[in-house]
Amino acid sequence: MTERKQFRAIKGTRDILPPDSALWNWFEQTARDTFERYGYHDIRTPVFEPTELFARSIGADTDVVNKEMFTFGSGYDSDSMEESAPGLTYSLRPEATASVVRAYIEHGMNTLPGDVKLYYMGPMFRRERPQKGRYRQFYQIGAEVLGQSDAPAIDAELIEMLLVFFWRAGLDRTTLYVNSIGDKNCRPQYVELLREKLLKVKDSLGADSQRRIETNPLRVLDSKLPEEQAIIEKLPRISDHLCAECREHFTKLKEELKLRGVAYEENWRLVRGLDYYTRTTFEVTAAGLGSQNAVCGGGRYDGLVELLGGPPTKGIGFAIGSDRAILSIQESKNLPHLPGLAVFVAWMGAKCYPAAVAIARKLRDSGVSVELPPEEMKFKKSLGLADKLGARYALIIGEDEVASETYSLKRLSDGDQKKLNENDLLEYLESERRGTGA
Ligand code: HAM
């Protein structure tokens, strides 16, 4: 006897089912709509790339690259001798900035007029320990600006756009944190100073922080370990060690945020977990999420394009964790009104079927959502199903209606019923659709 195996979604992955998927679609559509108002355009990149692309851009010593990537294959391409060197692998993308920068260089997008403003949305993959708000396949909505200018107004407008989107999506109770982590002129000295100070307190630090003194001292500032907090508070702060240009950039960014009415908090410990950042870093946290409360992270990455073989270019961007953002919206109960099914066609008698098919098509063509039962149902059962499906109206088509070329439209919320001819019916349902925002 063969065993009957039941398959389940892999740990850390999940199915997004209706009605949640409608909320996801609405959330993503609101992002598209907002970003397009700010002049951003959609970019779609592959979900896997050469591992080396991520190692070079995100940093080979970061947790993301070191521990969390799903890597597979050996040799890129069997029919390209050049690329089939053994040991080369692909990885599922853990984020999309590296891919966007790769595409920017590959397609010579530096020759496009003005700043290149791009947005994307889709699944990302990190082999993290799954918990509430943390998955191995999760979804990001991101935006990137690439160009010649690093004007703080670009940073501020990007952040303004992000918060306008959150506001439109009903994601309130958020906090924006900003920081500057300096650039290649001032950060190396600060990192050395930090390393020196950390070496002095090494024995009081946990294993992760001890390791980071060597690999990336900045990341020690990220530590959440309670016993390290008092030590970290006494460490030198980057804001006291920025070069004049970085300090001015950060001051101007804060002025620009104020000009735009964007509330922020400074957080000198906001260093981010990816190596490509310079100057501006920011994060947004939201309520209702427990420990995984960062709904967005971003920052400037001037120099990343060059690092990946492109021309000198400035860049800044962010990525929103959709899973977490949507969870926070759901927990706040601040849900949008999503219209759902408008009309259930309750047809009775084989003679009425052609009229039911015809009117269902006309209504659908005019944008109304319609459910047409494929088989005849008893009237009571039909209305019961319409109710369970959440339809706003039942359109009753019996022999009387066919003979008089009218339709009976029953509003299911209060039982109100009216008889309408085809034109009036179409007009009525279309205006109802506009009223519900469907
Ligand atoms: P990140 O901070 O690594 O930045 O990720 C951005 C957001 O993705 C996080 O704030 C979080 O909401 C979400 N996220 C990350 N990992 C997970 C996970 N395992 N499960 C659920 N959500 C997660 C980046 O990815 C950068 N590429 C952002 C960026 C764009 N910087 C410049 N441009």
Short mmCIF file of C-alpha atoms and ligand atoms in Angstrom, two decimals:
data_model
loop_
_atom_site.label_atom_id
_atom_site.label_comp_id
_atom_site.label_asym_id
_atom_site.label_seq_id
_atom_site.Cartn_x
_atom_site.Cartn_y
_atom_site.Cartn_z
CA MET A 1 0.00 0.00 0.00
CA THR A 2 1.36 3.40 -0.87
CA GLU A 3 1.46 5.91 1.93
CA ARG A 4 -0.70 8.98 1.34
CA LYS A 5 1.61 11.89 1.85
CA GLN A 6 0.28 15.34 2.64
CA PHE A 7 2.46 18.17 1.46
CA ARG A 8 2.78 21.38 3.44
CA ALA A 9 4.43 24.71 2.69
CA ILE A 10 8.11 24.62 3.68
CA LYS A 11 8.99 26.07 7.08
CA GLY A 12 9.36 29.84 6.81
CA THR A 13 7.21 30.04 3.67
CA ARG A 14 3.45 30.50 3.57
CA ASP A 15 0.43 30.78 1.35
CA ILE A 16 -1.37 34.09 1.11
CA LEU A 17 -5.01 33.23 0.60
CA PRO A 18 -8.18 35.21 -0.06
CA PRO A 19 -9.41 37.42 1.53
CA ASP A 20 -5.88 38.40 2.75
CA SER A 21 -4.61 38.40 -0.83
CA ALA A 22 -7.08 41.20 -1.64
CA LEU A 23 -5.50 43.29 1.11
CA TRP A 24 -2.05 42.48 -0.31
CA ASN A 25 -3.14 43.54 -3.80
CA TRP A 26 -4.59 46.76 -2.49
CA PHE A 27 -1.42 47.46 -0.47
CA GLU A 28 0.80 46.87 -3.50
CA GLN A 29 -1.48 48.91 -5.77
CA THR A 30 -1.39 51.80 -3.31
CA ALA A 31 2.42 51.63 -3.42
CA ARG A 32 2.48 51.67 -7.23
CA ASP A 33 0.06 54.55 -7.33
CA THR A 34 2.01 56.57 -4.75
CA PHE A 35 5.43 55.91 -6.26
CA GLU A 36 4.23 56.80 -9.75
CA ARG A 37 3.03 60.17 -8.43
CA TYR A 38 6.65 60.78 -7.46
CA GLY A 39 7.97 59.80 -10.90
CA TYR A 40 9.19 56.26 -10.14
CA HIS A 41 8.95 53.42 -12.67
CA ASP A 42 8.57 49.68 -12.18
CA ILE A 43 11.63 47.44 -12.64
CA ARG A 44 11.51 43.64 -12.57
CA THR A 45 14.70 41.70 -12.06
CA PRO A 46 15.32 37.93 -11.77
CA VAL A 47 14.83 36.20 -8.41
CA PHE A 48 18.24 34.57 -8.69
CA GLU A 49 21.62 36.03 -9.52
CA PRO A 50 25.26 34.96 -9.24
CA THR A 51 26.12 34.57 -5.56
CA GLU A 52 29.08 36.85 -6.12
CA LEU A 53 26.82 39.80 -6.96
CA PHE A 54 25.35 39.67 -3.45
CA ALA A 55 28.69 38.92 -1.79
CA ARG A 56 30.30 41.96 -3.41
CA SER A 57 27.48 44.42 -2.81
CA ILE A 58 25.89 43.38 0.49
CA GLY A 59 29.27 42.26 1.87
CA ALA A 60 30.77 38.79 2.26
CA ASP A 61 30.96 39.17 6.06
CA THR A 62 27.34 40.17 6.60
CA ASP A 63 24.87 37.75 8.17
CA VAL A 64 22.71 37.94 5.05
CA VAL A 65 25.48 36.68 2.75
CA ASN A 66 27.35 34.57 5.23
CA LYS A 67 24.51 32.63 6.80
CA GLU A 68 21.21 33.33 5.15
CA MET A 69 21.40 32.84 1.40
CA PHE A 70 19.81 29.94 -0.46
CA THR A 71 22.61 28.98 -2.81
CA PHE A 72 22.59 26.33 -5.48
CA GLY A 73 24.23 25.14 -8.69
CA SER A 74 27.83 24.99 -9.64
CA GLY A 75 28.95 26.68 -12.83
CA TYR A 76 26.67 29.30 -14.28
CA ASP A 77 25.91 28.15 -17.75
CA SER A 78 26.74 24.94 -19.51
CA ASP A 79 26.93 26.52 -22.96
CA SER A 80 29.16 29.43 -22.00
CA MET A 81 32.73 28.33 -21.42
CA GLU A 82 33.59 31.63 -19.89
CA GLU A 83 31.05 31.45 -17.13
CA SER A 84 31.14 27.75 -16.40
CA ALA A 85 34.09 27.83 -14.05
CA PRO A 86 33.50 25.26 -11.33
CA GLY A 87 32.48 26.56 -7.94
CA LEU A 88 30.45 29.50 -9.22
CA THR A 89 26.95 29.41 -7.81
CA TYR A 90 23.61 31.18 -7.93
CA SER A 91 21.66 32.48 -4.97
CA LEU A 92 18.01 33.37 -4.51
CA ARG A 93 17.96 37.11 -3.99
CA PRO A 94 17.98 38.10 -0.31
CA GLU A 95 17.17 41.69 -1.36
CA ALA A 96 16.88 43.59 -4.64
CA THR A 97 19.19 46.61 -4.48
CA ALA A 98 22.11 44.57 -5.83
CA SER A 99 20.00 43.39 -8.77
CA VAL A 100 18.72 46.89 -9.53
CA VAL A 101 22.27 48.24 -9.56
CA ARG A 102 23.40 45.33 -11.75
CA ALA A 103 20.55 46.09 -14.20
CA TYR A 104 21.34 49.84 -14.10
CA ILE A 105 24.90 49.12 -15.20
CA GLU A 106 24.04 46.34 -17.66
CA HIS A 107 21.53 48.51 -19.54
CA GLY A 108 23.54 51.74 -19.49
CA MET A 109 20.77 53.47 -17.55
CA ASN A 110 23.23 56.17 -16.51
CA THR A 111 22.62 57.75 -19.94
CA LEU A 112 18.91 58.25 -19.21
CA PRO A 113 17.85 61.85 -18.55
CA GLY A 114 17.64 63.02 -14.93
CA ASP A 115 17.72 60.78 -11.90
CA VAL A 116 16.67 57.19 -12.54
CA LYS A 117 13.84 56.42 -10.11
CA LEU A 118 12.80 52.80 -9.88
CA TYR A 119 10.49 50.69 -7.73
CA TYR A 120 9.97 46.95 -7.42
CA MET A 121 8.00 44.42 -5.45
CA GLY A 122 8.36 40.71 -5.04
CA PRO A 123 9.63 37.78 -3.00
CA MET A 124 13.03 37.78 -1.29
CA PHE A 125 14.69 34.82 0.42
CA ARG A 126 16.71 34.60 3.62
CA ARG A 127 17.40 31.50 5.67
CA GLU A 128 16.51 33.09 9.01
CA ARG A 129 14.90 31.46 12.01
CA PRO A 130 11.18 31.80 11.25
CA GLN A 131 8.97 33.63 13.77
CA LYS A 132 6.13 36.15 13.70
CA GLY A 133 7.03 38.69 11.00
CA ARG A 134 10.16 36.80 9.95
CA TYR A 135 10.00 34.36 7.06
CA ARG A 136 12.37 32.60 4.69
CA GLN A 137 10.35 33.77 1.72
CA PHE A 138 9.12 37.25 2.43
CA TYR A 139 8.01 40.15 0.27
CA GLN A 140 9.51 43.56 -0.21
CA ILE A 141 8.37 46.73 -1.93
CA GLY A 142 11.41 48.84 -2.66
CA ALA A 143 12.42 52.06 -4.38
CA GLU A 144 15.82 53.27 -5.58
CA VAL A 145 17.10 56.58 -7.00
CA LEU A 146 20.32 56.47 -9.03
CA GLY A 147 22.02 59.47 -10.59
CA GLN A 148 24.71 62.08 -10.38
CA SER A 149 23.44 64.05 -7.41
CA ASP A 150 23.55 63.21 -3.72
CA ALA A 151 21.49 66.28 -2.72
CA PRO A 152 19.82 65.74 0.67
CA ALA A 153 16.54 66.77 -1.00
CA ILE A 154 16.64 63.43 -2.85
CA ASP A 155 16.89 61.54 0.44
CA ALA A 156 14.13 63.65 1.98
CA GLU A 157 11.76 63.27 -0.96
CA LEU A 158 12.26 59.50 -0.96
CA ILE A 159 11.47 59.37 2.76
CA GLU A 160 8.48 61.67 2.32
CA MET A 161 7.16 59.33 -0.40
CA LEU A 162 7.60 56.32 1.88
CA LEU A 163 5.63 57.94 4.67
CA VAL A 164 2.91 59.19 2.31
CA PHE A 165 2.54 55.60 1.16
CA PHE A 166 2.31 54.32 4.75
CA TRP A 167 -0.27 56.98 5.53
CA ARG A 168 -2.36 56.08 2.46
CA ALA A 169 -2.10 52.40 3.37
CA GLY A 170 -3.43 53.06 6.87
CA LEU A 171 -0.13 52.10 8.46
CA ASP A 172 -0.11 54.58 11.28
CA ARG A 173 1.68 54.33 14.62
CA THR A 174 5.06 54.27 12.88
CA THR A 175 8.36 55.86 13.91
CA LEU A 176 11.03 57.01 11.49
CA TYR A 177 14.63 56.80 12.69
CA VAL A 178 17.44 58.52 10.78
CA ASN A 179 21.20 58.51 11.07
CA SER A 180 24.33 59.26 9.08
CA ILE A 181 27.11 56.67 9.08
CA GLY A 182 29.63 58.88 7.28
CA ASP A 183 31.50 58.08 4.10
CA LYS A 184 34.85 56.69 3.02
CA ASN A 185 36.59 59.84 4.29
CA CYS A 186 35.41 59.75 7.88
CA ARG A 187 34.00 56.30 8.63
CA PRO A 188 37.28 54.32 8.57
CA GLN A 189 38.73 56.48 11.38
CA TYR A 190 35.54 56.16 13.40
CA VAL A 191 35.47 52.38 12.90
CA GLU A 192 39.07 52.16 14.10
CA LEU A 193 38.25 54.24 17.17
CA LEU A 194 35.24 52.02 17.85
CA ARG A 195 37.38 48.89 17.47
CA GLU A 196 39.92 50.27 19.94
CA LYS A 197 37.23 51.02 22.53
CA LEU A 198 35.52 47.67 21.95
CA LEU A 199 38.77 45.76 22.44
CA LYS A 200 39.02 47.32 25.89
CA VAL A 201 35.61 45.92 26.90
CA LYS A 202 35.85 42.72 24.85
CA ASP A 203 35.48 40.35 27.80
CA SER A 204 32.15 41.87 28.80
CA LEU A 205 30.68 41.34 25.33
CA GLY A 206 28.81 38.34 23.93
CA ALA A 207 30.31 35.99 21.33
CA ASP A 208 28.65 37.73 18.35
CA SER A 209 29.91 41.17 19.33
CA GLN A 210 33.38 39.81 20.11
CA ARG A 211 33.53 38.39 16.59
CA ARG A 212 32.27 41.65 15.12
CA ILE A 213 35.10 43.65 16.69
CA GLU A 214 37.20 42.06 13.96
CA THR A 215 34.74 41.71 11.09
CA ASN A 216 32.50 44.77 11.43
CA PRO A 217 32.62 46.80 14.67
CA LEU A 218 29.73 49.02 13.53
CA ARG A 219 27.36 46.07 13.80
CA VAL A 220 28.02 45.84 17.53
CA LEU A 221 25.87 48.98 17.81
CA ASP A 222 22.95 46.91 16.48
CA SER A 223 23.12 44.48 19.38
CA LYS A 224 19.92 43.86 21.31
CA LEU A 225 21.62 41.88 24.12
CA PRO A 226 20.48 43.47 27.41
CA GLU A 227 23.88 43.02 29.08
CA GLU A 228 25.62 44.95 26.26
CA GLN A 229 23.37 48.00 26.30
CA ALA A 230 25.13 49.96 29.04
CA ILE A 231 28.50 49.34 27.38
CA ILE A 232 27.25 50.45 23.97
CA GLU A 233 25.77 53.65 25.37
CA LYS A 234 29.27 54.73 26.44
CA LEU A 235 30.90 54.10 23.04
CA PRO A 236 31.94 57.00 20.81
CA ARG A 237 29.16 58.18 18.52
CA ILE A 238 29.57 58.61 14.78
CA SER A 239 27.79 61.98 14.86
CA ASP A 240 30.82 63.35 16.73
CA HIS A 241 33.20 62.00 14.09
CA LEU A 242 31.58 62.89 10.76
CA CYS A 243 33.67 64.88 8.29
CA ALA A 244 32.43 68.39 7.44
CA GLU A 245 30.73 67.25 4.20
CA CYS A 246 28.87 64.39 5.85
CA ARG A 247 27.84 66.58 8.77
CA GLU A 248 26.47 69.19 6.38
CA HIS A 249 24.65 66.54 4.36
CA PHE A 250 23.00 65.18 7.50
CA THR A 251 22.05 68.67 8.78
CA LYS A 252 20.49 69.52 5.42
CA LEU A 253 18.61 66.22 5.34
CA LYS A 254 17.04 67.02 8.70
CA GLU A 255 16.11 70.54 7.52
CA GLU A 256 14.56 69.06 4.38
CA LEU A 257 12.53 66.57 6.45
CA LYS A 258 11.23 69.41 8.63
CA LEU A 259 10.34 71.41 5.52
CA ARG A 260 8.23 68.48 4.37
CA GLY A 261 6.56 67.99 7.75
CA VAL A 262 8.18 64.57 8.21
CA ALA A 263 8.65 63.70 11.90
CA TYR A 264 11.80 61.73 12.71
CA GLU A 265 13.97 60.61 15.57
CA GLU A 266 17.74 60.49 15.39
CA ASN A 267 19.26 57.15 16.29
CA TRP A 268 23.05 57.07 16.30
CA ARG A 269 23.01 53.26 16.58
CA LEU A 270 21.20 52.77 13.27
CA VAL A 271 24.01 51.24 11.20
CA ARG A 272 22.04 48.67 9.12
CA GLY A 273 23.13 45.13 8.34
CA LEU A 274 24.29 45.55 4.75
CA ASP A 275 27.74 46.88 3.85
CA TYR A 276 26.89 49.17 0.96
CA TYR A 277 25.59 52.13 2.94
CA THR A 278 27.19 55.58 3.18
CA ARG A 279 25.86 58.69 4.93
CA THR A 280 22.06 58.54 5.31
CA THR A 281 20.54 55.44 6.91
CA PHE A 282 16.94 55.14 8.06
CA GLU A 283 14.42 52.68 9.37
CA VAL A 284 10.72 52.74 10.15
CA THR A 285 9.20 50.68 12.95
CA ALA A 286 5.50 49.96 13.38
CA ALA A 287 3.29 48.94 16.27
CA GLY A 288 1.77 45.51 16.84
CA LEU A 289 4.72 43.45 15.63
CA GLY A 290 6.73 42.42 18.69
CA SER A 291 10.47 42.07 18.16
CA GLN A 292 10.33 42.08 14.35
CA ASN A 293 9.00 45.62 14.19
CA ALA A 294 11.15 47.12 11.41
CA VAL A 295 8.79 47.60 8.47
CA CYS A 296 11.27 49.43 6.30
CA GLY A 297 15.01 49.95 6.02
CA GLY A 298 17.05 52.03 3.64
CA GLY A 299 19.86 54.41 3.03
CA ARG A 300 22.38 55.93 0.68
CA TYR A 301 24.84 53.77 -1.26
CA ASP A 302 27.05 56.19 -3.22
CA GLY A 303 29.84 54.11 -4.71
CA LEU A 304 27.96 50.82 -5.05
CA VAL A 305 27.54 51.24 -8.80
CA GLU A 306 31.31 51.69 -9.14
CA LEU A 307 31.96 48.73 -6.87
CA LEU A 308 29.95 46.60 -9.31
CA GLY A 309 31.88 47.91 -12.32
CA GLY A 310 29.72 50.88 -13.38
CA PRO A 311 30.39 54.60 -13.73
CA PRO A 312 30.57 56.91 -10.67
CA THR A 313 26.96 57.17 -9.48
CA LYS A 314 25.08 58.15 -6.34
CA GLY A 315 22.24 56.07 -5.02
CA ILE A 316 19.67 55.84 -2.28
CA GLY A 317 16.70 53.59 -1.63
CA PHE A 318 14.59 51.63 0.78
CA ALA A 319 12.73 48.34 1.05
CA ILE A 320 9.50 47.79 2.93
CA GLY A 321 8.79 44.36 4.43
CA SER A 322 5.25 43.82 3.11
CA ASP A 323 4.53 40.86 5.39
CA ARG A 324 5.21 42.98 8.47
CA ALA A 325 3.54 46.13 7.17
CA ILE A 326 0.36 44.21 6.35
CA LEU A 327 0.45 42.41 9.70
CA SER A 328 0.62 45.77 11.44
CA ILE A 329 -2.33 47.10 9.41
CA GLN A 330 -4.33 43.98 10.29
CA GLU A 331 -3.48 44.26 13.99
CA SER A 332 -4.49 47.94 14.08
CA LYS A 333 -7.89 47.00 12.55
CA ASN A 334 -7.43 50.04 10.32
CA LEU A 335 -8.47 48.03 7.29
CA PRO A 336 -9.56 49.53 3.97
CA HIS A 337 -13.04 48.85 2.73
CA LEU A 338 -12.47 46.42 -0.15
CA PRO A 339 -15.67 46.04 -2.15
CA GLY A 340 -15.75 42.30 -2.98
CA LEU A 341 -18.54 40.59 -4.90
CA ALA A 342 -21.29 42.91 -6.16
CA VAL A 343 -23.88 40.68 -7.81
CA PHE A 344 -24.98 37.09 -7.50
CA VAL A 345 -27.23 36.06 -10.40
CA ALA A 346 -30.06 33.94 -9.02
CA TRP A 347 -31.52 32.40 -12.16
CA MET A 348 -34.34 29.89 -12.11
CA GLY A 349 -35.48 27.63 -14.93
CA ALA A 350 -33.56 26.53 -18.03
CA LYS A 351 -35.45 29.15 -20.07
CA CYS A 352 -33.90 31.94 -18.03
CA TYR A 353 -30.34 30.72 -18.39
CA PRO A 354 -29.52 32.52 -21.70
CA ALA A 355 -30.76 35.83 -20.23
CA ALA A 356 -28.64 35.21 -17.11
CA VAL A 357 -25.51 34.52 -19.18
CA ALA A 358 -26.12 37.63 -21.29
CA ILE A 359 -26.66 40.03 -18.38
CA ALA A 360 -23.71 38.58 -16.42
CA ARG A 361 -21.47 39.35 -19.38
CA LYS A 362 -22.84 42.89 -19.78
CA LEU A 363 -22.38 43.65 -16.10
CA ARG A 364 -18.84 42.24 -16.07
CA ASP A 365 -18.00 44.25 -19.19
CA SER A 366 -19.08 47.39 -17.36
CA GLY A 367 -16.75 46.54 -14.47
CA VAL A 368 -19.20 44.98 -12.00
CA SER A 369 -18.08 41.76 -10.25
CA VAL A 370 -20.59 38.99 -10.86
CA GLU A 371 -21.04 35.40 -9.74
CA LEU A 372 -23.13 33.27 -12.11
CA PRO A 373 -23.97 29.80 -10.75
CA PRO A 374 -23.13 27.18 -13.41
CA GLU A 375 -26.10 25.03 -12.50
CA GLU A 376 -29.64 25.84 -11.56
CA MET A 377 -30.23 26.24 -7.82
CA LYS A 378 -33.32 26.42 -5.67
CA PHE A 379 -34.19 30.07 -4.98
CA LYS A 380 -33.62 29.84 -1.22
CA LYS A 381 -30.30 28.02 -1.62
CA SER A 382 -29.24 30.55 -4.21
CA LEU A 383 -29.88 33.50 -1.90
CA GLY A 384 -28.16 31.65 0.94
CA LEU A 385 -25.02 31.17 -1.15
CA ALA A 386 -25.13 34.81 -2.33
CA ASP A 387 -25.14 35.84 1.30
CA LYS A 388 -22.29 33.52 2.27
CA LEU A 389 -20.20 34.80 -0.65
CA GLY A 390 -20.70 38.34 0.65
CA ALA A 391 -22.53 39.57 -2.46
CA ARG A 392 -24.13 42.99 -2.09
CA TYR A 393 -27.01 42.17 -4.47
CA ALA A 394 -28.89 39.21 -5.81
CA LEU A 395 -30.11 39.66 -9.36
CA ILE A 396 -33.23 37.55 -9.66
CA ILE A 397 -34.08 36.19 -13.10
CA GLY A 398 -37.20 34.04 -13.32
CA GLU A 399 -39.75 33.48 -16.05
CA ASP A 400 -41.65 36.67 -15.11
CA GLU A 401 -38.52 38.77 -15.44
CA VAL A 402 -37.63 37.26 -18.83
CA ALA A 403 -41.16 37.83 -20.12
CA SER A 404 -41.24 41.48 -18.96
CA GLU A 405 -37.58 42.14 -19.89
CA THR A 406 -36.90 43.43 -16.42
CA TYR A 407 -34.68 42.30 -13.56
CA SER A 408 -35.36 42.15 -9.83
CA LEU A 409 -32.40 43.49 -7.89
CA LYS A 410 -32.39 42.60 -4.20
CA ARG A 411 -30.03 44.40 -1.83
CA LEU A 412 -28.92 41.71 0.56
CA SER A 413 -28.08 43.99 3.50
CA ASP A 414 -31.71 45.06 4.03
CA GLY A 415 -33.80 43.06 1.56
CA ASP A 416 -34.79 46.18 -0.42
CA GLN A 417 -35.88 45.07 -3.89
CA LYS A 418 -36.47 46.99 -7.09
CA LYS A 419 -37.48 46.11 -10.64
CA LEU A 420 -35.24 47.62 -13.32
CA ASN A 421 -34.89 47.36 -17.07
CA GLU A 422 -31.46 46.56 -18.47
CA ASN A 423 -30.30 50.15 -18.96
CA ASP A 424 -31.39 51.28 -15.52
CA LEU A 425 -29.81 48.18 -13.99
CA LEU A 426 -26.45 48.84 -15.65
CA GLU A 427 -26.56 52.49 -14.69
CA TYR A 428 -27.55 51.76 -11.10
CA LEU A 429 -24.83 49.15 -10.56
CA GLU A 430 -22.19 51.25 -12.22
CA SER A 431 -22.87 54.20 -9.98
CA GLU A 432 -22.97 51.86 -6.98
CA ARG A 433 -19.58 50.51 -8.05
CA ARG A 434 -18.11 54.00 -8.22
CA GLY A 435 -19.58 54.78 -4.81
CA THR A 436 -17.97 51.72 -3.20
CA GLY A 437 -14.65 52.41 -4.90
CA ALA A 438 -14.75 49.00 -6.60
P1 HAM B 1 16.70 45.25 4.92
O1 HAM B 1 16.69 46.12 6.14
O2 HAM B 1 17.58 44.06 4.95
O3 HAM B 1 17.07 46.20 3.72
O4 HAM B 1 15.24 44.77 4.61
C1 HAM B 1 14.17 45.71 4.48
C2 HAM B 1 12.93 45.21 5.17
O5 HAM B 1 12.59 43.90 4.72
C3 HAM B 1 13.08 45.03 6.68
O6 HAM B 1 12.90 46.26 7.37
C4 HAM B 1 11.94 44.07 6.98
O7 HAM B 1 10.71 44.76 7.08
C5 HAM B 1 11.91 43.20 5.74
N1 HAM B 1 12.56 41.91 6.00
C6 HAM B 1 13.87 41.61 5.98
N2 HAM B 1 14.07 40.31 6.27
C7 HAM B 1 12.86 39.77 6.48
C8 HAM B 1 12.38 38.45 6.82
N3 HAM B 1 13.21 37.41 6.97
N4 HAM B 1 11.04 38.27 6.96
C9 HAM B 1 10.18 39.31 6.79
N5 HAM B 1 10.56 40.55 6.47
C10 HAM B 1 11.88 40.79 6.32
C11 HAM B 1 17.19 45.79 2.42
O8 HAM B 1 16.79 44.74 2.01
C12 HAM B 1 17.77 46.85 1.51
N6 HAM B 1 17.85 46.30 0.14
C13 HAM B 1 16.95 48.12 1.54
C14 HAM B 1 17.48 49.17 0.63
C15 HAM B 1 17.06 49.48 -0.60
N7 HAM B 1 18.50 49.98 0.91
C16 HAM B 1 18.71 50.76 -0.13
N8 HAM B 1 17.86 50.45 -1.06
#
